[in-house]
Amino acid sequence: MERAARPDGPTIAELGESAVLARILPRLTPGDATLLGAGDDAAVVAAADGRFVVTTDMLVHGPDFRLAWSTPFELGWKAAATNLTDVAAMGARPTALVVAVAAPPATPVAVLEGFADGLREGLAALAPGAGVVGGDLSASSVLTIAVTAFGDLEGRAPVLRSGARVGDVAAHAGERGAAARGLALLFAEGTDAEGEPDAARARAVRARHPELVRAQVAPEPPVAAGVVAALAGATSMIDVSDGLARDARRIAEASGVGLDFEASAMGPDLRVALAGAEDHGLLATFPAGTTLPEPFQVVGRVVDAPGQVLVDGEPVGSDGWDPYAGWDGRSG
């Protein structure tokens, strides 16, 4: 007797690695800098000026995302976005991604297909010309995604965290606190009576707050602003992934200066603007008198207060995202 077809299709275990890859790879594009794409033991990517920027990031089901709240497409988009902004923060143009996925064998192949579609469309929207050139697929009890991103400096010096100077203007591009507000809504209203993520409740939250939820599950960071900032003479820059105050302190410590934010530039909720994480905006410093390129906005200045973050001259803490803070080990 034939088994009834499941609406979500076959699982990874049922098809096997080769068949799964045969369904995923055609959904991805290699990118303009790719000389040799997926299919051999390694890809070959052009590095026009002899250097390349490289970064890696990991997303783990539980601390980093919940499938009850994110679609596979959104997960692929976010995996691209979180890595692209690290490349952008160096003043480089993203060129290629390598993506490794470890998934439970019972995962429907449709989940990986949706994930691949999100990767492709995220790259097309945020970093046109960049592509996926390879990766790996393995088994795990918890869905885990590791992305390595490459970028081209195009002959420019990298923009470091350590270049801020007293008197510079501090400027920010992107959202401030939207992703954190979306996550707070999902935890408050997108869970069941036991506090576990609930897909039906999350859909209701989306219907009421679509922009805030999207800011969390599929952010749209200003990736192109990284090159724009470098061309405008940015003295330092960082991807704001762990919260504006926490990441600003990293610039302050690396540069031996202080960053003094203007409360009036932070919006109606100062705490969320400073501590809210995962917006993946760009915080940069520019020499005084620089005409700031869009979409950067002045948010403060660099002062003589080594290693400190201040708001209107008063020191503040550096609360933000820490994957170990409050984590109980559950992946639900």
mmCIF file of C-alpha atoms in Angstrom:
data_model
loop_
_atom_site.group_PDB
_atom_site.id
_atom_site.type_symbol
_atom_site.label_atom_id
_atom_site.label_comp_id
_atom_site.label_asym_id
_atom_site.label_seq_id
_atom_site.Cartn_x
_atom_site.Cartn_y
_atom_site.Cartn_z
ATOM 1 C CA MET A 1 0.000 0.000 0.000
ATOM 2 C CA GLU A 2 1.375 3.402 -0.982
ATOM 3 C CA ARG A 3 2.011 5.989 1.688
ATOM 4 C CA ALA A 4 0.030 9.194 1.356
ATOM 5 C CA ALA A 5 2.156 12.106 0.220
ATOM 6 C CA ARG A 6 2.864 14.610 2.965
ATOM 7 C CA PRO A 7 1.935 18.198 2.175
ATOM 8 C CA ASP A 8 5.450 19.331 3.071
ATOM 9 C CA GLY A 9 7.111 16.781 0.767
ATOM 10 C CA PRO A 10 10.004 14.390 1.433
ATOM 11 C CA THR A 11 12.515 14.842 4.245
ATOM 12 C CA ILE A 12 16.261 15.262 3.923
ATOM 13 C CA ALA A 13 16.794 11.702 5.185
ATOM 14 C CA GLU A 14 14.414 10.262 2.600
ATOM 15 C CA LEU A 15 16.157 11.917 -0.351
ATOM 16 C CA GLY A 16 19.777 11.868 0.829
ATOM 17 C CA GLU A 17 22.488 14.488 0.503
ATOM 18 C CA SER A 18 23.092 14.313 -3.250
ATOM 19 C CA ALA A 19 19.431 14.544 -4.191
ATOM 20 C CA VAL A 20 18.850 17.387 -1.731
ATOM 21 C CA LEU A 21 21.781 19.372 -3.123
ATOM 22 C CA ALA A 22 20.515 18.751 -6.637
ATOM 23 C CA ARG A 23 17.298 20.507 -5.622
ATOM 24 C CA ILE A 24 18.965 23.385 -3.751
ATOM 25 C CA LEU A 25 21.918 24.431 -5.918
ATOM 26 C CA PRO A 26 19.847 25.421 -8.990
ATOM 27 C CA ARG A 27 17.998 27.893 -6.751
ATOM 28 C CA LEU A 28 21.206 29.837 -6.041
ATOM 29 C CA THR A 29 23.246 32.220 -8.189
ATOM 30 C CA PRO A 30 27.075 32.317 -8.160
ATOM 31 C CA GLY A 31 27.678 36.084 -8.334
ATOM 32 C CA ASP A 32 29.652 38.395 -10.580
ATOM 33 C CA ALA A 33 33.060 37.729 -8.968
ATOM 34 C CA THR A 34 32.767 33.946 -9.247
ATOM 35 C CA LEU A 35 35.287 32.308 -11.556
ATOM 36 C CA LEU A 36 34.336 28.764 -10.552
ATOM 37 C CA GLY A 37 31.162 28.074 -8.598
ATOM 38 C CA ALA A 38 29.773 25.122 -6.691
ATOM 39 C CA GLY A 39 30.547 21.656 -8.039
ATOM 40 C CA ASP A 40 34.247 21.154 -7.276
ATOM 41 C CA ASP A 41 35.980 20.799 -3.913
ATOM 42 C CA ALA A 42 36.217 24.582 -3.667
ATOM 43 C CA ALA A 43 35.083 27.663 -5.535
ATOM 44 C CA VAL A 44 37.303 30.282 -7.143
ATOM 45 C CA VAL A 45 36.375 33.920 -6.566
ATOM 46 C CA ALA A 46 38.164 36.909 -8.058
ATOM 47 C CA ALA A 47 39.930 39.333 -5.706
ATOM 48 C CA ALA A 48 40.728 42.199 -8.037
ATOM 49 C CA ASP A 49 43.157 44.114 -5.812
ATOM 50 C CA GLY A 50 44.839 41.032 -4.335
ATOM 51 C CA ARG A 51 42.998 41.223 -1.005
ATOM 52 C CA PHE A 52 39.598 40.112 0.237
ATOM 53 C CA VAL A 53 37.514 40.695 3.332
ATOM 54 C CA VAL A 54 36.166 37.558 5.026
ATOM 55 C CA THR A 55 33.747 37.092 7.926
ATOM 56 C CA THR A 56 31.606 34.312 9.358
ATOM 57 C CA ASP A 57 28.455 34.111 11.439
ATOM 58 C CA MET A 58 26.293 31.325 12.851
ATOM 59 C CA LEU A 59 22.538 31.000 13.351
ATOM 60 C CA VAL A 60 21.309 28.260 15.702
ATOM 61 C CA HIS A 61 17.676 27.293 16.237
ATOM 62 C CA GLY A 62 16.777 28.486 19.717
ATOM 63 C CA PRO A 63 19.102 31.330 20.617
ATOM 64 C CA ASP A 64 19.161 32.905 17.141
ATOM 65 C CA PHE A 65 15.831 32.053 15.491
ATOM 66 C CA ARG A 66 12.639 30.033 15.928
ATOM 67 C CA LEU A 67 11.005 28.259 13.014
ATOM 68 C CA ALA A 68 7.632 28.946 14.631
ATOM 69 C CA TRP A 69 8.298 32.626 14.033
ATOM 70 C CA SER A 70 10.373 32.659 10.819
ATOM 71 C CA THR A 71 9.615 31.139 7.449
ATOM 72 C CA PRO A 72 12.488 29.268 5.760
ATOM 73 C CA PHE A 73 12.634 32.086 3.196
ATOM 74 C CA GLU A 74 13.051 34.687 5.945
ATOM 75 C CA LEU A 75 15.715 32.574 7.598
ATOM 76 C CA GLY A 76 17.731 32.497 4.362
ATOM 77 C CA TRP A 77 17.297 36.237 3.948
ATOM 78 C CA LYS A 78 18.473 36.894 7.512
ATOM 79 C CA ALA A 79 21.461 34.561 7.124
ATOM 80 C CA ALA A 80 22.555 36.668 4.162
ATOM 81 C CA ALA A 81 21.845 40.020 5.815
ATOM 82 C CA THR A 82 23.742 39.317 9.032
ATOM 83 C CA ASN A 83 26.919 38.491 7.137
ATOM 84 C CA LEU A 84 26.680 41.115 4.418
ATOM 85 C CA THR A 85 26.696 43.940 6.954
ATOM 86 C CA ASP A 86 29.944 42.685 8.498
ATOM 87 C CA VAL A 87 31.555 42.956 5.069
ATOM 88 C CA ALA A 88 29.970 46.363 4.540
ATOM 89 C CA ALA A 89 31.295 47.605 7.893
ATOM 90 C CA MET A 90 34.842 47.178 6.539
ATOM 91 C CA GLY A 91 33.997 49.409 3.592
ATOM 92 C CA ALA A 92 33.985 46.443 1.208
ATOM 93 C CA ARG A 93 31.582 45.281 -1.473
ATOM 94 C CA PRO A 94 30.175 41.790 -0.779
ATOM 95 C CA THR A 95 31.076 39.291 -3.492
ATOM 96 C CA ALA A 96 30.330 35.740 -2.329
ATOM 97 C CA LEU A 97 28.885 33.543 0.411
ATOM 98 C CA VAL A 98 29.703 29.986 1.468
ATOM 99 C CA VAL A 99 26.852 28.410 3.433
ATOM 100 C CA ALA A 100 26.917 25.321 5.652
ATOM 101 C CA VAL A 101 23.698 23.834 7.025
ATOM 102 C CA ALA A 102 23.330 21.097 9.644
ATOM 103 C CA ALA A 103 19.721 19.948 9.888
ATOM 104 C CA PRO A 104 17.735 17.200 11.611
ATOM 105 C CA PRO A 105 17.168 14.299 9.156
ATOM 106 C CA ALA A 106 13.390 14.708 9.476
ATOM 107 C CA THR A 107 13.547 18.266 8.126
ATOM 108 C CA PRO A 108 11.429 18.573 4.981
ATOM 109 C CA VAL A 109 13.511 19.336 1.903
ATOM 110 C CA ALA A 110 11.052 22.161 1.247
ATOM 111 C CA VAL A 111 12.524 23.966 4.259
ATOM 112 C CA LEU A 112 15.986 24.001 2.654
ATOM 113 C CA GLU A 113 14.525 25.017 -0.689
ATOM 114 C CA GLY A 114 12.781 27.967 0.950
ATOM 115 C CA PHE A 115 15.998 28.809 2.785
ATOM 116 C CA ALA A 116 17.932 28.814 -0.508
ATOM 117 C CA ASP A 117 15.312 31.067 -2.094
ATOM 118 C CA GLY A 118 15.686 33.502 0.800
ATOM 119 C CA LEU A 119 19.461 33.520 0.419
ATOM 120 C CA ARG A 120 19.171 34.234 -3.298
ATOM 121 C CA GLU A 121 16.611 37.003 -2.953
ATOM 122 C CA GLY A 122 18.367 38.547 0.047
ATOM 123 C CA LEU A 123 21.577 38.799 -1.943
ATOM 124 C CA ALA A 124 19.750 40.239 -4.954
ATOM 125 C CA ALA A 125 18.111 42.935 -2.831
ATOM 126 C CA LEU A 126 20.926 43.810 -0.424
ATOM 127 C CA ALA A 127 24.112 43.081 -2.391
ATOM 128 C CA PRO A 128 23.419 42.806 -6.124
ATOM 129 C CA GLY A 129 26.171 40.886 -7.888
ATOM 130 C CA ALA A 130 27.074 38.740 -4.869
ATOM 131 C CA GLY A 131 26.255 35.030 -4.912
ATOM 132 C CA VAL A 132 26.503 31.697 -3.127
ATOM 133 C CA VAL A 133 29.541 29.734 -4.345
ATOM 134 C CA GLY A 134 29.480 26.640 -2.151
ATOM 135 C CA GLY A 135 28.939 25.168 1.290
ATOM 136 C CA ASP A 136 28.151 21.956 3.109
ATOM 137 C CA LEU A 137 25.193 19.930 4.298
ATOM 138 C CA SER A 138 25.203 17.705 7.370
ATOM 139 C CA ALA A 139 22.971 16.181 10.037
ATOM 140 C CA SER A 140 22.342 17.609 13.488
ATOM 141 C CA SER A 141 19.741 17.469 16.221
ATOM 142 C CA VAL A 142 19.343 21.263 15.956
ATOM 143 C CA LEU A 143 19.046 23.280 12.748
ATOM 144 C CA THR A 144 22.302 25.231 12.486
ATOM 145 C CA ILE A 145 23.463 27.585 9.748
ATOM 146 C CA ALA A 146 27.001 28.899 9.289
ATOM 147 C CA VAL A 147 27.710 31.503 6.634
ATOM 148 C CA THR A 148 31.076 32.804 5.497
ATOM 149 C CA ALA A 149 31.003 36.006 3.456
ATOM 150 C CA PHE A 150 33.684 37.532 1.250
ATOM 151 C CA GLY A 151 34.112 41.100 0.085
ATOM 152 C CA ASP A 152 36.220 43.207 -2.262
ATOM 153 C CA LEU A 153 37.904 46.390 -0.998
ATOM 154 C CA GLU A 154 38.311 47.560 -4.609
ATOM 155 C CA GLY A 155 41.671 49.140 -3.871
ATOM 156 C CA ARG A 156 40.569 51.027 -0.741
ATOM 157 C CA ALA A 157 41.981 50.667 2.752
ATOM 158 C CA PRO A 158 39.624 48.804 5.104
ATOM 159 C CA VAL A 159 37.604 50.926 7.526
ATOM 160 C CA LEU A 160 38.523 49.720 11.018
ATOM 161 C CA ARG A 161 37.014 50.121 14.465
ATOM 162 C CA SER A 162 40.218 51.746 15.645
ATOM 163 C CA GLY A 163 40.275 54.906 13.517
ATOM 164 C CA ALA A 164 37.846 57.227 15.342
ATOM 165 C CA ARG A 165 39.361 60.545 16.453
ATOM 166 C CA VAL A 166 38.251 63.131 18.997
ATOM 167 C CA GLY A 167 36.169 65.714 17.165
ATOM 168 C CA ASP A 168 34.765 63.270 14.605
ATOM 169 C CA VAL A 169 31.038 63.119 13.972
ATOM 170 C CA ALA A 170 29.250 59.867 14.888
ATOM 171 C CA ALA A 171 26.624 58.825 12.353
ATOM 172 C CA HIS A 172 24.294 55.876 11.921
ATOM 173 C CA ALA A 173 22.538 54.291 8.953
ATOM 174 C CA GLY A 174 19.600 51.929 9.311
ATOM 175 C CA GLU A 175 16.971 51.076 11.904
ATOM 176 C CA ARG A 176 17.458 51.728 15.609
ATOM 177 C CA GLY A 177 15.574 49.314 17.830
ATOM 178 C CA ALA A 178 12.977 48.004 15.373
ATOM 179 C CA ALA A 179 14.231 44.398 15.471
ATOM 180 C CA ALA A 180 14.245 44.416 19.267
ATOM 181 C CA ARG A 181 10.685 45.723 19.380
ATOM 182 C CA GLY A 182 9.631 42.995 16.959
ATOM 183 C CA LEU A 183 11.305 40.308 19.065
ATOM 184 C CA ALA A 184 9.688 41.644 22.235
ATOM 185 C CA LEU A 185 6.274 41.402 20.563
ATOM 186 C CA LEU A 186 6.930 37.805 19.487
ATOM 187 C CA PHE A 187 7.968 36.797 23.008
ATOM 188 C CA ALA A 188 5.009 38.626 24.557
ATOM 189 C CA GLU A 189 2.269 37.609 22.122
ATOM 190 C CA GLY A 190 3.698 34.867 19.887
ATOM 191 C CA THR A 191 4.039 32.139 22.519
ATOM 192 C CA ASP A 192 1.707 29.572 24.074
ATOM 193 C CA ALA A 193 0.722 29.226 27.732
ATOM 194 C CA GLU A 194 4.066 27.554 28.511
ATOM 195 C CA GLY A 195 6.036 30.341 26.849
ATOM 196 C CA GLU A 196 6.999 28.272 23.799
ATOM 197 C CA PRO A 197 6.976 29.896 20.333
ATOM 198 C CA ASP A 198 3.605 29.355 18.662
ATOM 199 C CA ALA A 199 3.221 29.728 14.895
ATOM 200 C CA ALA A 200 -0.478 30.640 14.945
ATOM 201 C CA ARG A 201 0.005 33.327 17.568
ATOM 202 C CA ALA A 202 3.045 34.630 15.702
ATOM 203 C CA ARG A 203 0.964 35.012 12.547
ATOM 204 C CA ALA A 204 -1.490 37.152 14.514
ATOM 205 C CA VAL A 205 1.392 39.314 15.746
ATOM 206 C CA ARG A 206 2.581 39.724 12.143
ATOM 207 C CA ALA A 207 -0.858 40.864 11.064
ATOM 208 C CA ARG A 208 -0.847 43.605 13.688
ATOM 209 C CA HIS A 209 2.826 44.637 13.471
ATOM 210 C CA PRO A 210 4.185 43.532 10.077
ATOM 211 C CA GLU A 211 7.070 46.010 9.884
ATOM 212 C CA LEU A 212 8.420 45.315 13.375
ATOM 213 C CA VAL A 213 8.236 41.527 12.958
ATOM 214 C CA ARG A 214 9.928 41.734 9.572
ATOM 215 C CA ALA A 215 12.682 43.880 11.085
ATOM 216 C CA GLN A 216 13.455 40.943 13.376
ATOM 217 C CA VAL A 217 13.008 37.928 11.104
ATOM 218 C CA ALA A 218 14.151 39.437 7.775
ATOM 219 C CA PRO A 219 16.003 42.719 8.322
ATOM 220 C CA GLU A 220 16.857 45.034 5.444
ATOM 221 C CA PRO A 221 20.148 46.636 6.519
ATOM 222 C CA PRO A 222 21.856 49.359 4.463
ATOM 223 C CA VAL A 223 24.577 47.115 3.048
ATOM 224 C CA ALA A 224 25.481 49.487 0.209
ATOM 225 C CA ALA A 225 26.117 52.249 2.755
ATOM 226 C CA GLY A 226 29.388 50.595 3.766
ATOM 227 C CA VAL A 227 31.136 51.434 0.502
ATOM 228 C CA VAL A 228 29.456 54.851 0.478
ATOM 229 C CA ALA A 229 30.861 55.588 3.944
ATOM 230 C CA ALA A 230 34.355 54.473 2.956
ATOM 231 C CA LEU A 231 34.315 56.717 -0.103
ATOM 232 C CA ALA A 232 33.163 59.627 2.075
ATOM 233 C CA GLY A 233 36.175 59.220 4.377
ATOM 234 C CA ALA A 234 34.760 57.296 7.338
ATOM 235 C CA THR A 235 37.416 56.976 10.046
ATOM 236 C CA SER A 236 35.807 53.972 11.759
ATOM 237 C CA MET A 237 32.764 51.753 11.278
ATOM 238 C CA ILE A 238 30.975 48.780 12.812
ATOM 239 C CA ASP A 239 27.933 46.611 12.102
ATOM 240 C CA VAL A 240 25.401 47.286 14.863
ATOM 241 C CA SER A 241 24.298 43.712 15.530
ATOM 242 C CA ASP A 242 24.549 43.546 19.330
ATOM 243 C CA GLY A 243 23.023 46.931 20.181
ATOM 244 C CA LEU A 244 24.109 50.496 19.495
ATOM 245 C CA ALA A 245 25.651 51.100 22.935
ATOM 246 C CA ARG A 246 27.512 47.768 23.033
ATOM 247 C CA ASP A 247 28.916 48.136 19.531
ATOM 248 C CA ALA A 248 29.745 51.809 20.062
ATOM 249 C CA ARG A 249 31.816 50.776 23.066
ATOM 250 C CA ARG A 250 33.813 48.489 20.768
ATOM 251 C CA ILE A 251 34.744 51.477 18.620
ATOM 252 C CA ALA A 252 35.475 53.534 21.741
ATOM 253 C CA GLU A 253 37.790 50.888 23.184
ATOM 254 C CA ALA A 254 39.539 50.140 19.903
ATOM 255 C CA SER A 255 40.089 53.834 19.139
ATOM 256 C CA GLY A 256 40.852 55.033 22.664
ATOM 257 C CA VAL A 257 38.052 57.604 22.538
ATOM 258 C CA GLY A 258 34.493 58.080 23.758
ATOM 259 C CA LEU A 259 31.258 58.240 21.792
ATOM 260 C CA ASP A 260 28.719 60.755 23.058
ATOM 261 C CA PHE A 261 25.246 60.192 21.607
ATOM 262 C CA GLU A 262 22.528 62.830 21.415
ATOM 263 C CA ALA A 263 19.363 61.660 23.148
ATOM 264 C CA SER A 264 17.295 63.703 20.699
ATOM 265 C CA ALA A 265 18.674 61.591 17.812
ATOM 266 C CA MET A 266 17.692 58.280 19.396
ATOM 267 C CA GLY A 267 13.932 58.450 18.873
ATOM 268 C CA PRO A 268 11.131 58.097 21.421
ATOM 269 C CA ASP A 269 12.572 55.066 23.269
ATOM 270 C CA LEU A 270 16.166 55.761 24.250
ATOM 271 C CA ARG A 271 16.658 52.420 26.011
ATOM 272 C CA VAL A 272 15.570 50.331 23.029
ATOM 273 C CA ALA A 273 17.567 52.487 20.599
ATOM 274 C CA LEU A 274 20.729 51.899 22.644
ATOM 275 C CA ALA A 275 20.272 48.258 23.684
ATOM 276 C CA GLY A 276 18.116 46.829 20.912
ATOM 277 C CA ALA A 277 20.049 44.348 18.793
ATOM 278 C CA GLU A 278 19.846 42.725 15.346
ATOM 279 C CA ASP A 279 18.950 45.783 13.288
ATOM 280 C CA HIS A 280 22.331 45.432 11.536
ATOM 281 C CA GLY A 281 22.668 49.123 10.862
ATOM 282 C CA LEU A 282 26.065 50.764 10.419
ATOM 283 C CA LEU A 283 27.659 53.075 12.980
ATOM 284 C CA ALA A 284 30.481 55.174 11.533
ATOM 285 C CA THR A 285 32.583 58.174 12.427
ATOM 286 C CA PHE A 286 33.544 60.914 9.986
ATOM 287 C CA PRO A 287 35.876 63.913 10.199
ATOM 288 C CA ALA A 288 34.134 67.069 11.421
ATOM 289 C CA GLY A 289 32.719 69.059 8.521
ATOM 290 C CA THR A 290 32.148 66.010 6.298
ATOM 291 C CA THR A 291 28.995 66.148 4.233
ATOM 292 C CA LEU A 292 27.420 62.908 5.368
ATOM 293 C CA PRO A 293 26.355 60.559 2.589
ATOM 294 C CA GLU A 294 22.866 59.114 2.624
ATOM 295 C CA PRO A 295 21.486 57.272 4.504
ATOM 296 C CA PHE A 296 23.749 58.267 7.429
ATOM 297 C CA GLN A 297 22.357 60.569 10.114
ATOM 298 C CA VAL A 298 24.286 62.384 12.843
ATOM 299 C CA VAL A 299 23.724 60.707 16.213
ATOM 300 C CA GLY A 300 26.588 62.144 18.262
ATOM 301 C CA ARG A 301 30.286 62.938 18.341
ATOM 302 C CA VAL A 302 33.618 61.477 19.326
ATOM 303 C CA VAL A 303 34.969 62.857 22.602
ATOM 304 C CA ASP A 304 37.986 62.515 24.854
ATOM 305 C CA ALA A 305 36.627 59.815 27.161
ATOM 306 C CA PRO A 306 38.569 56.624 26.356
ATOM 307 C CA GLY A 307 36.427 53.507 26.169
ATOM 308 C CA GLN A 308 33.217 55.215 27.240
ATOM 309 C CA VAL A 309 29.760 55.551 25.715
ATOM 310 C CA LEU A 310 27.755 58.560 26.819
ATOM 311 C CA VAL A 311 24.388 60.159 26.138
ATOM 312 C CA ASP A 312 24.343 63.944 26.398
ATOM 313 C CA GLY A 313 27.575 63.763 28.347
ATOM 314 C CA GLU A 314 26.429 61.153 30.870
ATOM 315 C CA PRO A 315 27.997 57.650 30.821
ATOM 316 C CA VAL A 316 25.644 54.768 29.999
ATOM 317 C CA GLY A 317 25.940 50.999 30.179
ATOM 318 C CA SER A 318 26.476 48.733 27.221
ATOM 319 C CA ASP A 319 23.446 46.453 27.415
ATOM 320 C CA GLY A 320 22.733 44.511 24.246
ATOM 321 C CA TRP A 321 22.692 41.055 22.714
ATOM 322 C CA ASP A 322 24.704 38.319 24.410
ATOM 323 C CA PRO A 323 23.937 34.758 23.205
ATOM 324 C CA TYR A 324 24.691 33.352 26.656
ATOM 325 C CA ALA A 325 22.739 35.850 28.736
ATOM 326 C CA GLY A 326 19.575 34.183 30.014
ATOM 327 C CA TRP A 327 19.897 31.227 27.636
ATOM 328 C CA ASP A 328 18.483 28.042 29.214
ATOM 329 C CA GLY A 329 19.598 25.632 26.494
ATOM 330 C CA ARG A 330 16.153 25.067 25.003
ATOM 331 C CA SER A 331 15.790 25.131 21.236
ATOM 332 C CA GLY A 332 12.005 25.278 21.092
#
